[in-house]
Coordinates of C-alpha atoms in Angstrom, one line a residue:
M217 CA -19.9 31.6 -56.0
K218 CA -19.8 29.9 -52.9
I219 CA -18.9 31.8 -50.0
L220 CA -18.0 30.9 -46.6
S221 CA -17.9 33.5 -43.6
L222 CA -16.2 32.8 -40.4
A223 CA -17.3 36.5 -39.5
T224 CA -20.0 35.9 -36.1
I225 CA -22.4 38.5 -37.5
L226 CA -21.6 39.8 -40.7
S227 CA -25.2 41.1 -41.5
F228 CA -24.2 43.6 -38.3
Q229 CA -20.2 44.0 -38.6
S230 CA -20.3 44.6 -42.6
P231 CA -24.2 45.3 -44.0
N232 CA -21.7 46.5 -47.4
L233 CA -20.1 43.6 -47.2
A234 CA -23.3 41.6 -46.6
N235 CA -25.3 43.6 -49.3
V236 CA -22.6 42.5 -52.1
Y237 CA -22.8 38.7 -52.0
K238 CA -26.7 39.3 -51.2
D239 CA -27.3 37.6 -54.2
D240 CA -24.2 34.4 -53.9
E241 CA -24.6 31.0 -51.6
I242 CA -23.1 31.6 -48.1
L243 CA -21.8 29.5 -45.6
V244 CA -22.3 31.3 -42.0
I245 CA -20.8 29.3 -39.6
S246 CA -20.9 31.4 -36.4
P247 CA -21.9 31.2 -32.6
L248 CA -24.6 34.1 -33.4
K249 CA -26.9 33.2 -36.4
D250 CA -27.3 35.7 -38.8
A251 CA -29.7 37.2 -40.8
L252 CA -28.8 36.7 -43.8
A253 CA -31.7 35.5 -46.8
N254 CA -29.3 33.2 -48.3
A255 CA -27.1 31.4 -45.9
K256 CA -27.0 28.1 -45.0
F257 CA -26.3 28.5 -40.2
I258 CA -24.2 26.0 -38.7
K259 CA -23.5 27.4 -35.2
C260 CA -20.3 26.2 -33.4
E261 CA -19.8 27.5 -29.7
I262 CA -18.8 30.8 -28.5
G263 CA -13.9 30.4 -29.6
A264 CA -14.5 27.8 -31.1
M265 CA -13.6 28.3 -34.2
S266 CA -10.1 26.6 -34.3
Y267 CA -11.6 23.5 -32.8
T268 CA -13.8 23.9 -35.9
L269 CA -11.0 24.7 -38.7
A270 CA -9.2 21.5 -37.5
L271 CA -12.4 19.1 -37.8
I272 CA -12.9 19.9 -41.8
C273 CA -8.3 20.5 -42.0
K274 CA -8.4 16.6 -40.8
N275 CA -10.8 15.3 -42.9
L276 CA -9.3 17.3 -45.7
L277 CA -5.7 17.8 -46.0
D278 CA -3.5 14.9 -46.2
D279 CA -0.9 15.9 -42.7
E280 CA 0.3 14.2 -39.4
F281 CA -0.8 17.2 -37.3
F282 CA -4.6 16.7 -38.1
D283 CA -4.2 12.8 -37.8
D284 CA -3.2 13.2 -34.5
L285 CA -5.9 15.1 -33.9
D286 CA -9.4 13.1 -31.5
E287 CA -12.4 14.3 -33.6
G288 CA -15.3 13.7 -31.7
Y289 CA -13.1 15.6 -28.9
L290 CA -13.1 18.7 -30.7
S291 CA -16.9 17.6 -32.7
G292 CA -17.8 17.4 -28.9
E293 CA -16.0 21.4 -28.0
S294 CA -16.5 22.1 -30.7
N295 CA -20.8 21.8 -31.0
I296 CA -19.6 21.4 -34.6
G297 CA -22.1 17.9 -34.9
E298 CA -19.7 14.9 -37.3
E299 CA -22.4 15.4 -39.6
E300 CA -22.4 18.4 -40.3
I301 CA -18.9 18.5 -41.1
P302 CA -19.5 16.2 -45.0
E303 CA -21.1 19.4 -45.8
I304 CA -19.5 21.6 -43.8
C305 CA -16.0 19.9 -46.4
E306 CA -18.2 19.8 -49.7
F307 CA -19.0 23.5 -49.5
I308 CA -15.4 24.4 -48.8
E309 CA -13.5 22.5 -51.9
N310 CA -15.6 25.6 -54.6
T311 CA -15.2 27.9 -52.5
K312 CA -14.8 30.8 -53.6
V313 CA -14.8 33.8 -51.3
C314 CA -13.8 32.9 -47.2
V315 CA -15.1 36.4 -44.7
V316 CA -12.8 36.3 -41.4
S317 CA -13.6 38.9 -38.3
D318 CA -10.6 39.6 -36.2
E319 CA -12.5 38.0 -33.0
I320 CA -11.8 34.2 -34.6
F321 CA -8.4 35.2 -33.6
S322 CA -9.0 35.3 -29.6
T323 CA -8.2 31.5 -29.3
N324 CA -5.5 30.1 -31.1
G325 CA -4.5 32.3 -33.4
S326 CA -1.8 31.3 -34.6
Q327 CA -3.7 28.0 -35.2
T328 CA -6.4 29.4 -36.5
K329 CA -4.8 31.9 -38.7
Q330 CA -2.4 29.1 -40.5
M331 CA -5.2 26.2 -40.7
L332 CA -7.1 29.3 -42.8
N333 CA -4.1 30.0 -44.5
L334 CA -3.8 25.8 -46.1
L335 CA -7.5 25.5 -46.9
S336 CA -7.3 28.6 -49.1
M337 CA -3.7 26.8 -50.8
K338 CA -5.4 24.2 -50.9
F339 CA -8.9 25.1 -52.3
G340 CA -7.7 28.4 -54.3
F341 CA -10.7 30.9 -52.4
D342 CA -9.6 34.2 -52.3
I343 CA -9.7 35.7 -47.4
V344 CA -11.1 39.1 -46.7
D345 CA -11.9 40.5 -44.1
L346 CA -14.9 43.1 -42.7
S347 CA -13.9 45.2 -45.0
G348 CA -13.3 42.4 -48.7
E349 CA -10.5 43.3 -48.9
K350 CA -7.6 40.4 -49.6
I351 CA -5.7 39.6 -47.2
S352 CA -3.1 36.8 -46.4
L353 CA -3.0 34.9 -42.5
N354 CA 0.8 33.1 -41.8
G355 CA 0.6 31.2 -38.0
E356 CA 1.8 28.0 -36.4
L357 CA 0.3 24.6 -36.8
N358 CA 1.0 23.4 -33.1
E359 CA -0.9 21.9 -29.7
L360 CA -4.7 23.1 -29.4
S361 CA -5.0 25.1 -26.1
E362 CA -8.2 24.4 -23.8
L363 CA -10.8 27.2 -25.0
E364 CA -12.7 29.3 -22.2
S365 CA -15.5 28.7 -21.1
F366 CA -18.6 31.0 -21.9
D367 CA -21.1 30.1 -18.3
G368 CA -22.8 33.4 -16.8
G369 CA -23.7 36.2 -19.0
V370 CA -22.0 36.9 -22.1
V371 CA -21.9 39.5 -23.8
F372 CA -21.0 40.1 -28.0
T373 CA -18.8 43.5 -27.9
H374 CA -19.0 46.1 -31.1
P375 CA -18.3 49.7 -31.1
K376 CA -20.7 50.2 -33.8
F377 CA -22.5 52.7 -31.3
D378 CA -24.1 52.1 -27.9
E379 CA -25.5 50.0 -26.8
F380 CA -26.4 46.2 -24.5
R381 CA -29.2 44.8 -25.6
G382 CA -30.7 41.0 -24.8
G383 CA -33.2 38.5 -24.5
M384 CA -34.9 37.0 -21.9
Y385 CA -32.2 33.9 -21.2
F386 CA -29.9 36.0 -20.9
A387 CA -31.6 38.0 -18.7
M388 CA -32.1 35.3 -16.3
A389 CA -28.4 34.6 -17.0
A390 CA -27.3 37.3 -15.8
K391 CA -30.3 38.7 -13.2
I392 CA -31.1 41.5 -14.7
K393 CA -34.4 43.3 -15.2
D394 CA -35.4 46.1 -18.5
G395 CA -33.9 49.0 -17.5
A396 CA -31.2 48.7 -14.8
K397 CA -28.5 50.7 -15.2
V398 CA -25.6 48.7 -14.4
S399 CA -21.9 48.4 -14.4
L400 CA -20.5 46.6 -16.4
K401 CA -16.7 45.2 -16.1
T402 CA -14.6 43.6 -19.8
S403 CA -11.4 42.9 -20.8
Q404 CA -11.4 46.1 -22.5
K405 CA -13.2 48.8 -20.5
E406 CA -15.2 49.2 -17.6
L407 CA -18.2 50.7 -17.9
E408 CA -22.0 52.3 -16.8
A409 CA -24.7 51.0 -19.6
T410 CA -28.7 51.1 -19.0
F411 CA -29.9 47.4 -19.8
S412 CA -32.5 46.8 -22.8
L413 CA -34.9 43.9 -22.7
D414 CA -35.2 42.4 -26.1
K415 CA -37.9 39.6 -26.9
N416 CA -37.1 39.1 -30.3
M417 CA -33.5 38.7 -28.7
Q418 CA -32.8 34.1 -29.4
G419 CA -29.7 33.1 -27.2
T420 CA -27.8 33.7 -23.7
V421 CA -25.5 36.4 -26.0
A422 CA -26.1 39.8 -25.1
F423 CA -24.6 42.9 -27.7
L424 CA -22.9 45.6 -25.5
G425 CA -21.4 48.6 -27.6
N426 CA -19.5 51.2 -27.5
S427 CA -17.2 53.6 -29.6
D428 CA -13.4 52.1 -27.2
L429 CA -14.8 47.7 -27.9
K430 CA -13.8 45.5 -30.1
Y431 CA -16.1 43.3 -31.6
G432 CA -15.4 40.3 -29.8
F433 CA -17.0 37.3 -26.5
E434 CA -16.6 38.7 -23.4
V435 CA -18.7 36.7 -20.1
V436 CA -18.9 40.1 -17.8
N437 CA -19.3 41.4 -13.8
L438 CA -22.6 43.2 -13.6
K439 CA -23.3 44.9 -10.5
G440 CA -26.5 47.2 -9.5

């Protein structure tokens, strides 16, 4: 069975669901690489799921809304190479389940929901949330807003447990050292945390966990 995962990092957000699909063929489209042994990974920019889906719909759906979109612009902004689109489209045509998580709707949420709805209706796949429950999505197709800039110290927020952990590239971008105690200001909450340097982490995104946070990406303001 073919599974399309649009969740940011399914093995972390929902280990139980990841285990359910452990013997299936999975295509992951996300800004963060997931440690799923049986998955093909395609990287997209943070917050660019709407542009990614617009590219897919432009190639798979006969709709004037998508015909008018600039494929080169969508590709450049989403970081989805034009050579990757045929591979994604072929996979979607045979997909049985698409996994979504709430953070992919943070930008152009209504359009993102409607694009997934249209693809689901055309190709007959189920859309499920992180608990594995089948869900229905409804939205509207209208002009896509520009993507938010994620320059600087970017964190992936989550509610699973308390942590502030990042790799060398994040530490350099945020100008922070291992063990530093800092105040962090996010759009969701201000909190105190101690930074833990994880040399195994790649990229410039750190993980920030707290029970009051939701899944999502943010540029944080740090004060030592």
